[in-house]
XYZ file of C-alpha atoms in Angstrom:
505
model
C 91.122 -128.939 85.234
C 88.249 -127.100 86.820
C 85.056 -126.022 84.515
C 84.513 -122.456 83.472
C 81.129 -121.158 85.018
C 79.207 -119.599 82.326
C 77.787 -116.043 82.796
C 74.240 -115.950 84.106
C 71.745 -114.790 81.955
C 70.847 -110.889 82.331
C 67.625 -110.387 84.205
C 64.894 -108.960 82.400
C 64.616 -105.249 83.524
C 61.572 -104.290 85.646
C 59.358 -101.390 85.230
C 60.070 -98.768 87.405
C 57.330 -96.270 89.230
C 57.710 -93.895 86.549
C 57.008 -96.500 84.073
C 53.612 -97.502 86.014
C 52.640 -93.725 86.524
C 53.427 -93.478 82.706
C 50.497 -96.040 82.563
C 48.230 -94.562 84.162
C 48.464 -91.522 82.049
C 48.618 -93.651 78.843
C 45.043 -95.018 80.145
C 43.176 -91.391 79.664
C 43.555 -91.342 75.476
C 42.717 -94.969 75.643
C 39.346 -94.693 77.486
C 38.335 -91.365 75.593
C 38.860 -92.757 72.154
C 36.999 -95.778 72.941
C 34.172 -93.492 74.966
C 33.860 -91.639 71.725
C 32.703 -94.452 69.739
C 29.706 -94.888 71.568
C 29.049 -91.973 73.520
C 27.176 -90.084 70.781
C 24.318 -92.624 70.643
C 22.418 -90.931 73.737
C 22.987 -87.251 72.424
C 21.446 -87.902 68.989
C 17.830 -86.979 69.854
C 19.169 -83.729 71.102
C 21.413 -83.170 68.154
C 18.369 -83.980 66.165
C 16.475 -80.905 67.698
C 18.984 -78.323 67.389
C 20.799 -78.944 64.143
C 18.087 -80.982 62.381
C 20.512 -83.238 60.529
C 18.836 -85.338 57.618
C 18.686 -89.509 58.152
C 21.986 -89.683 56.351
C 23.518 -87.308 58.350
C 22.579 -88.998 61.334
C 23.856 -92.027 60.375
C 27.285 -91.002 59.459
C 27.602 -88.725 62.438
C 27.756 -92.147 64.202
C 29.887 -93.886 61.748
C 32.711 -91.341 60.726
C 34.539 -91.220 63.407
C 35.282 -95.394 63.931
C 35.420 -95.743 60.022
C 37.908 -92.797 59.871
C 39.880 -94.227 62.705
C 39.766 -97.648 61.267
C 41.288 -96.638 58.265
C 44.013 -94.927 59.211
C 45.294 -96.659 62.180
C 47.847 -98.788 60.539
C 49.331 -95.498 58.653
C 49.425 -93.600 61.975
C 51.074 -96.737 63.962
C 54.152 -96.304 61.116
C 54.444 -92.711 61.427
C 54.966 -93.373 65.459
C 57.515 -96.005 64.652
C 59.574 -93.257 62.317
C 58.989 -90.042 64.308
C 58.436 -91.179 67.616
C 55.578 -92.853 69.710
C 55.408 -90.423 72.316
C 55.358 -87.310 69.911
C 52.878 -88.959 67.808
C 50.956 -89.731 71.060
C 51.168 -85.656 72.172
C 50.184 -84.305 68.874
C 47.214 -86.641 68.917
C 46.043 -85.522 72.019
C 46.883 -81.723 71.326
C 45.025 -81.970 68.058
C 42.066 -84.582 69.745
C 41.346 -81.961 72.485
C 41.066 -78.782 69.940
C 38.696 -80.642 67.813
C 36.546 -81.931 70.921
C 36.016 -78.442 71.808
C 35.034 -76.635 68.541
C 32.756 -79.600 67.805
C 30.792 -78.912 71.412
C 29.889 -75.839 69.376
C 29.113 -76.534 66.096
C 26.166 -74.702 64.648
C 25.601 -76.625 61.971
C 25.230 -80.914 61.424
C 27.808 -80.365 58.396
C 30.502 -78.860 60.919
C 29.752 -81.214 63.559
C 30.364 -84.227 60.750
C 33.364 -82.570 59.631
C 34.514 -82.461 63.394
C 33.829 -86.089 63.895
C 36.010 -87.135 60.853
C 38.969 -84.552 62.447
C 38.460 -86.580 65.159
C 38.772 -89.953 63.643
C 42.033 -88.898 62.079
C 43.434 -87.457 65.515
C 42.219 -90.466 67.479
C 44.051 -92.552 65.198
C 47.411 -91.329 66.069
C 46.538 -91.694 69.836
C 45.966 -95.515 69.970
C 48.860 -97.507 68.508
C 51.112 -95.030 70.031
C 49.680 -96.175 73.657
C 49.936 -99.886 72.839
C 53.261 -100.032 71.614
C 54.703 -97.871 74.124
C 53.825 -100.462 76.756
C 55.601 -102.825 74.759
C 58.689 -100.716 75.328
C 57.961 -99.421 78.690
C 56.995 -103.321 80.192
C 59.742 -105.620 79.138
C 59.274 -108.218 81.913
C 56.505 -110.608 80.793
C 54.422 -110.867 83.612
C 54.485 -106.729 84.070
C 53.998 -106.310 80.505
C 50.928 -108.877 80.403
C 49.305 -106.720 83.724
C 49.933 -103.578 81.937
C 48.208 -105.051 78.270
C 45.391 -105.985 80.849
C 44.780 -102.753 82.111
C 44.918 -101.301 78.481
C 42.658 -103.664 77.330
C 40.111 -103.479 79.794
C 40.283 -99.828 79.241
C 39.682 -99.773 75.673
C 36.884 -102.478 76.371
C 35.626 -100.607 79.309
C 35.711 -97.497 77.768
C 32.831 -98.660 74.550
C 30.842 -99.759 77.339
C 30.718 -96.726 79.405
C 30.054 -94.429 76.640
C 26.479 -95.006 76.913
C 26.713 -94.341 80.695
C 28.703 -91.568 80.610
C 26.277 -89.736 78.161
C 23.333 -90.613 80.078
C 25.173 -88.877 83.165
C 26.407 -85.573 81.089
C 23.008 -85.334 78.858
C 20.855 -85.628 82.482
C 22.409 -82.452 83.629
C 24.148 -80.814 80.439
C 23.534 -79.845 76.627
C 24.492 -82.309 73.935
C 28.311 -80.462 73.303
C 29.170 -81.884 76.727
C 29.814 -85.241 75.163
C 32.265 -83.783 73.376
C 33.695 -80.927 75.355
C 34.553 -83.883 78.188
C 37.861 -84.581 76.121
C 39.783 -81.584 77.393
C 39.996 -82.294 81.053
C 40.484 -85.900 80.571
C 43.615 -85.354 78.163
C 45.205 -82.156 79.822
C 47.078 -84.442 82.374
C 48.290 -86.645 79.231
C 49.839 -83.559 77.868
C 51.266 -82.171 80.941
C 52.656 -85.163 82.661
C 53.492 -87.385 79.550
C 56.448 -85.664 78.872
C 58.169 -86.493 81.868
C 56.467 -89.969 82.844
C 56.833 -91.400 79.204
C 59.688 -92.331 77.722
C 60.102 -91.785 73.954
C 60.470 -94.930 71.436
C 60.790 -95.635 68.064
C 61.527 -98.367 65.605
C 65.307 -98.318 64.598
C 64.370 -99.503 61.200
C 60.933 -98.228 60.508
C 58.840 -98.730 57.270
C 58.724 -95.728 54.907
C 55.923 -93.500 55.103
C 54.104 -94.833 51.590
C 51.419 -92.494 50.081
C 50.191 -94.889 47.546
C 50.231 -97.868 50.211
C 48.266 -95.398 52.274
C 45.483 -94.695 49.604
C 45.393 -98.135 49.210
C 44.651 -99.189 52.793
C 42.197 -96.617 53.243
C 40.361 -97.905 50.139
C 40.263 -101.342 51.435
C 39.281 -100.891 54.854
C 37.037 -97.905 54.112
C 35.089 -99.967 50.846
C 34.719 -102.663 52.635
C 33.138 -100.774 55.611
C 30.995 -99.331 53.669
C 29.785 -102.081 51.551
C 28.715 -103.683 54.548
C 26.947 -101.526 55.978
C 25.192 -100.290 52.967
C 24.389 -104.310 52.207
C 22.944 -104.329 55.875
C 20.699 -101.129 56.027
C 19.493 -101.227 52.078
C 19.987 -105.019 50.837
C 22.657 -106.426 48.432
C 22.974 -103.723 45.428
C 25.281 -103.420 42.886
C 26.545 -100.497 44.871
C 27.202 -102.744 47.824
C 28.532 -105.618 45.311
C 30.906 -102.610 43.212
C 32.296 -101.174 46.477
C 33.284 -104.599 47.835
C 34.933 -105.438 44.319
C 36.853 -102.202 44.542
C 37.807 -102.640 48.273
C 39.268 -106.177 47.719
C 40.938 -105.430 44.838
C 42.654 -102.484 46.820
C 43.360 -104.802 49.501
C 45.266 -107.363 47.092
C 46.915 -104.257 45.662
C 48.234 -103.303 49.300
C 49.722 -107.021 50.019
C 51.013 -107.198 46.936
C 52.800 -103.652 47.216
C 53.874 -104.116 50.966
C 55.330 -107.877 49.816
C 57.543 -106.115 46.864
C 58.645 -103.050 48.699
C 61.803 -103.450 50.412
C 61.155 -100.834 53.352
C 57.414 -101.892 53.977
C 54.769 -99.735 55.879
C 53.318 -102.803 57.056
C 54.933 -106.336 57.094
C 52.424 -108.244 56.295
C 54.322 -111.485 56.854
C 52.854 -110.778 60.616
C 49.447 -112.250 59.171
C 51.406 -115.738 58.293
C 51.841 -116.191 62.345
C 49.043 -118.197 63.615
C 49.116 -116.610 67.183
C 49.118 -113.345 65.785
C 46.025 -113.647 63.207
C 44.175 -116.089 65.728
C 44.810 -113.431 68.430
C 43.615 -110.575 65.960
C 40.681 -112.676 64.683
C 39.531 -113.056 68.230
C 39.976 -109.372 68.791
C 37.486 -108.317 66.193
C 34.962 -110.820 66.871
C 34.753 -109.897 70.520
C 34.342 -106.319 69.866
C 31.427 -106.810 67.195
C 29.620 -108.861 70.074
C 30.032 -106.119 72.632
C 29.204 -103.070 70.245
C 26.328 -105.419 68.753
C 24.723 -105.940 72.223
C 25.137 -102.526 73.268
C 23.224 -100.837 70.044
C 20.105 -103.091 70.409
C 20.153 -103.244 74.607
C 20.246 -99.253 74.559
C 17.104 -98.949 72.462
C 15.441 -101.517 74.043
C 15.710 -99.852 77.405
C 14.741 -96.465 76.424
C 12.408 -97.079 73.841
C 10.602 -100.381 75.134
C 11.365 -100.195 78.583
C 10.282 -96.328 78.322
C 13.864 -95.676 80.908
C 15.321 -91.925 81.095
C 18.852 -91.980 79.369
C 20.565 -92.052 82.690
C 18.330 -94.703 84.475
C 19.054 -97.196 81.317
C 23.056 -95.998 81.681
C 23.229 -97.332 85.142
C 21.309 -100.889 84.357
C 25.090 -101.677 81.778
C 27.196 -100.609 85.154
C 27.497 -104.416 86.510
C 28.663 -105.356 83.353
C 31.039 -102.636 83.134
C 32.454 -103.749 86.338
C 32.457 -107.416 85.390
C 34.641 -106.544 82.379
C 37.086 -104.572 84.697
C 37.406 -107.550 86.846
C 37.638 -109.993 84.306
C 40.264 -108.426 82.391
C 42.760 -107.938 85.400
C 41.590 -111.314 86.901
C 42.793 -113.420 83.675
C 46.272 -112.341 84.101
C 46.320 -114.517 87.182
C 44.400 -117.548 85.524
C 46.798 -117.253 82.460
C 49.629 -118.294 84.820
C 47.923 -121.795 85.215
C 46.171 -122.542 81.853
C 46.848 -122.266 78.209
C 45.799 -119.022 76.847
C 43.239 -120.656 74.525
C 41.726 -122.320 77.674
C 41.634 -118.913 79.475
C 40.189 -117.169 76.221
C 37.366 -119.850 75.628
C 36.414 -120.642 79.170
C 35.919 -116.511 79.149
C 33.671 -116.613 75.602
C 31.659 -119.031 77.242
C 29.966 -116.407 79.881
C 29.609 -114.122 76.452
C 27.543 -117.157 74.655
C 25.789 -117.642 77.923
C 24.676 -113.753 77.724
C 23.081 -113.946 74.119
C 21.881 -117.254 74.710
C 19.702 -115.910 77.695
C 18.216 -113.007 75.455
C 17.347 -115.161 72.747
C 15.491 -117.923 74.963
C 13.746 -114.697 76.752
C 12.891 -112.878 73.422
C 10.357 -110.598 73.200
C 9.706 -111.403 77.437
C 13.148 -110.305 78.246
C 13.080 -107.994 81.629
C 15.424 -105.229 82.643
C 17.152 -107.552 85.420
C 17.595 -110.184 82.615
C 19.631 -107.532 80.808
C 21.509 -106.648 83.110
C 22.694 -110.043 83.769
C 23.304 -110.822 80.299
C 25.399 -107.821 80.099
C 27.742 -108.825 83.108
C 28.072 -112.304 81.653
C 29.169 -111.062 78.290
C 31.706 -108.292 80.267
C 33.217 -111.310 81.684
C 34.139 -113.023 78.528
C 35.057 -109.566 76.807
C 37.311 -108.692 79.543
C 39.376 -112.010 78.935
C 39.357 -112.122 75.430
C 40.560 -108.805 74.760
C 43.402 -109.042 77.556
C 44.586 -112.285 75.879
C 44.087 -111.577 72.214
C 46.306 -108.115 73.093
C 48.974 -109.560 75.019
C 49.229 -112.482 72.279
C 49.426 -110.355 69.133
C 52.298 -107.934 70.726
C 54.154 -111.217 72.036
C 54.114 -112.573 68.460
C 56.191 -109.628 66.871
C 59.863 -108.397 67.718
C 59.859 -105.465 70.119
C 60.336 -102.913 67.076
C 57.630 -103.836 65.415
C 55.042 -103.133 68.261
C 53.804 -99.965 66.474
C 52.402 -102.174 63.705
C 51.162 -104.808 65.767
C 49.287 -102.541 67.878
C 48.039 -100.630 65.049
C 46.491 -103.910 63.337
C 45.098 -104.856 66.591
C 43.241 -101.677 67.157
C 41.956 -101.577 63.478
C 40.277 -104.841 64.055
C 38.753 -103.177 67.237
C 37.644 -100.378 65.436
C 36.531 -102.529 62.370
C 34.850 -104.866 64.843
C 32.944 -101.400 66.050
C 31.335 -100.549 62.956
C 30.781 -104.126 62.043
C 29.220 -104.807 65.332
C 26.108 -102.154 64.606
C 26.433 -103.069 61.138
C 26.184 -106.211 60.827
C 24.062 -107.281 64.320
C 22.071 -103.723 63.327
C 21.148 -104.833 60.209
C 19.740 -108.379 61.066
C 17.597 -106.425 63.965
C 16.814 -103.869 61.360
C 15.392 -106.710 58.845
C 13.597 -108.644 61.157
C 12.167 -105.537 62.551
C 10.770 -104.198 59.173
C 9.267 -107.784 58.098
C 7.553 -108.428 61.833
C 5.950 -104.970 62.224
C 2.113 -105.041 61.603
C 1.255 -101.508 61.426
C -2.399 -101.106 62.970
C -4.824 -100.320 60.522
C -5.945 -96.553 60.271
C -2.556 -95.510 60.723
C -1.717 -92.401 58.747
C 0.734 -92.869 55.679
C 3.447 -90.680 57.340
C 3.353 -92.281 60.726
C 3.341 -95.930 58.961
C 6.166 -94.914 57.098
C 8.233 -93.571 59.919
C 7.567 -96.400 61.999
C 8.773 -99.195 59.461
C 12.010 -97.006 59.138
C 13.197 -97.326 63.018
C 11.815 -98.134 66.148
C 12.587 -94.693 67.179
C 10.716 -93.611 64.420
C 7.784 -95.289 65.425
C 8.021 -94.071 69.286
C 8.177 -90.288 67.626
C 5.006 -90.850 65.163
C 3.242 -92.461 68.192
C 3.879 -89.645 70.074
C 2.640 -87.285 67.271
C -0.736 -89.087 66.218
C -1.414 -90.067 69.983
C -1.612 -93.815 68.836
C -0.477 -96.097 71.901
C -1.171 -99.354 69.195
C 1.485 -98.188 66.867
C 3.987 -98.159 69.463
C 2.972 -101.413 71.019
C 3.473 -103.009 67.712
C 6.744 -101.752 66.709
C 7.973 -102.640 70.143
C 6.900 -106.207 69.588
C 8.487 -106.259 66.249
C 11.786 -104.627 67.819
C 12.075 -107.324 70.576
C 11.116 -110.055 67.938
C 14.201 -108.833 66.376
C 16.354 -108.809 69.563
C 15.596 -112.803 70.016
C 16.893 -113.391 66.417
C 19.533 -110.660 66.845
C 20.615 -112.389 70.091
C 20.764 -115.915 68.238
C 23.074 -114.301 65.623
C 25.286 -113.046 68.341
C 25.604 -116.299 70.343
C 26.749 -118.137 66.958
C 29.701 -115.133 66.403
C 30.778 -115.722 69.880
C 30.638 -119.581 69.597
C 33.089 -119.141 65.996
C 35.380 -116.467 68.294
C 35.992 -119.619 70.682
C 36.547 -122.110 67.897
C 38.911 -119.682 66.487
C 40.885 -118.854 69.828
C 41.209 -123.031 70.757
C 42.293 -123.444 67.125
C 45.068 -120.767 66.717
C 46.152 -120.336 70.666
C 46.503 -123.735 71.707
C 50.642 -123.331 71.021
C 50.703 -119.789 72.323
C 53.041 -119.421 75.638
C 51.219 -119.017 79.519
C-alpha cells in the first residue's frame, strides 16, 4: 500500500519590485513627521524675534505637535483599519502639506500654534498607516524585518536629523522654511502612492467610538501635561489633579474596550509579554534619544558658542551610526535572539550617557560627537527589533492598531524625553546657578529661567561673568542628566532581556 504524499505547504509570497518602490515612497512621511518633532528647536529664536510669542507660547509651539500626535494615533490607526490605510495616508499627506504651507507664513504666534495643532492631527493619520501597510506588503519574515528596519531607522533618524535640517535651512532661509520643506517631500507620495501602494484594511475593524476617543485623548494628554507641568514647575495640586484625571480616564478607557463587542483597540494585546515588552523598549529608547538631543543642542550652541549649522554637523556621525545599526541588526538577529541583540545595542547607548556623565563640565565637542554615535548604535538596534516584535506579536489584520500603539509610545517618548530629562537638567541648573554680585534683578531673573535667558541677558548687559556662571551651572546639570539617562537605558535593557527572551529570531 503506497503512502499518499502530503501537499507541500504554500510558500509565503515574497514582495515584488512594486512593493519595494512603495516602501521608498512610504519613508517620505515617516522622515517628515519625525523630523517635525525636533526641527523647530533651532527656529525658535527667529520665531521669537518675528512673532514675539510669550514664554508659554514658545513651550507649546514645541510640544503641541507631539502631544496632539500622540493622543490621536490610536484613533487614526482604527480609522485606517476601517476606511483603508492607503486612503487615510493620502488624505493625511494632503492635509499635512497644506497646513505646513500655511504655517510657513503664519503672521502671529497664535496662528502658528494653531497650525502646529493641525499638523499633529494630520501627522496622526500618516504614521499608523505607514507601518501597518508594511505588515501587509511584506509577508515574508526576512523581507518584513528588513522593511521594518528601514522604517524604524527612518523614524529614529528623522528625530536626529531635525536639528541638522533646521541648522541647514536656517543658515540660508527664514524660519518658515522648516515648515515649507514638507511640501516637496510629500509631493512624490501623493503622485506615486496610488500606483505603488496596495490598499489594505482590517476585514473586521473596531468601530470608531467617540467616547473611547475622548477617553484615550484625556488619558494620554492628561498624563503628558501632568508630567510636563511637574518637571517645569514642580509637583503641585494641578499636576496631581491632572494625573488623577488621566489615570481615571485610562481606567475607564480600558473598561470600555473590554466590555465593547467591537472595540476600537484590543487591550488584550498588552497581555502578550513580547508586545508589551517591545513597546516599553520602544518608548524608553526614544526618551533617551530626544532627551540627549534636548541638552546637547543647547550645549553646542550656548556653551560652546557654535552656529546652528556647525552644531548640527556634530550630530552627523551619530545619524550615520543609527542608520548602519538599524540595518545591520537585521543580519545579526538571524543568528542571535532578539533580546540579546537589543541588550547588546543598548550597551552602546549606556556608554554614551556614561561618557558625558564622567566628562561633566569638561565635556568636549569630540566627546559629544562620539557619545551621539554610540547612542545611535543602540537606538538603531532597539527601534528596529522592538517594532518588528510589536508587529509580529499580533495578527496581520490588527497591524493598524498595533502600529498605532507603537507610534503612540514613540511620540509619548519624545514628549517625556524633553520633559523628564529636560526637567532634571532645569532643576540642577537652577539650583547650581550662582548669579554674580552686582547683576541687575531683571538679568538675574532671566538667567535663573534658562541658559538661553542667561545668554540674552549677558548680551544685553555686557556681563561675561553672568554667562560663564550660567554655562557652568548648565554643564553641571548635563552631568546629572546624563547619569539619569544612563539609568534609563539600563532599565530598557533589563526590560528587553526579561520580556524578549522567548521572542523568535
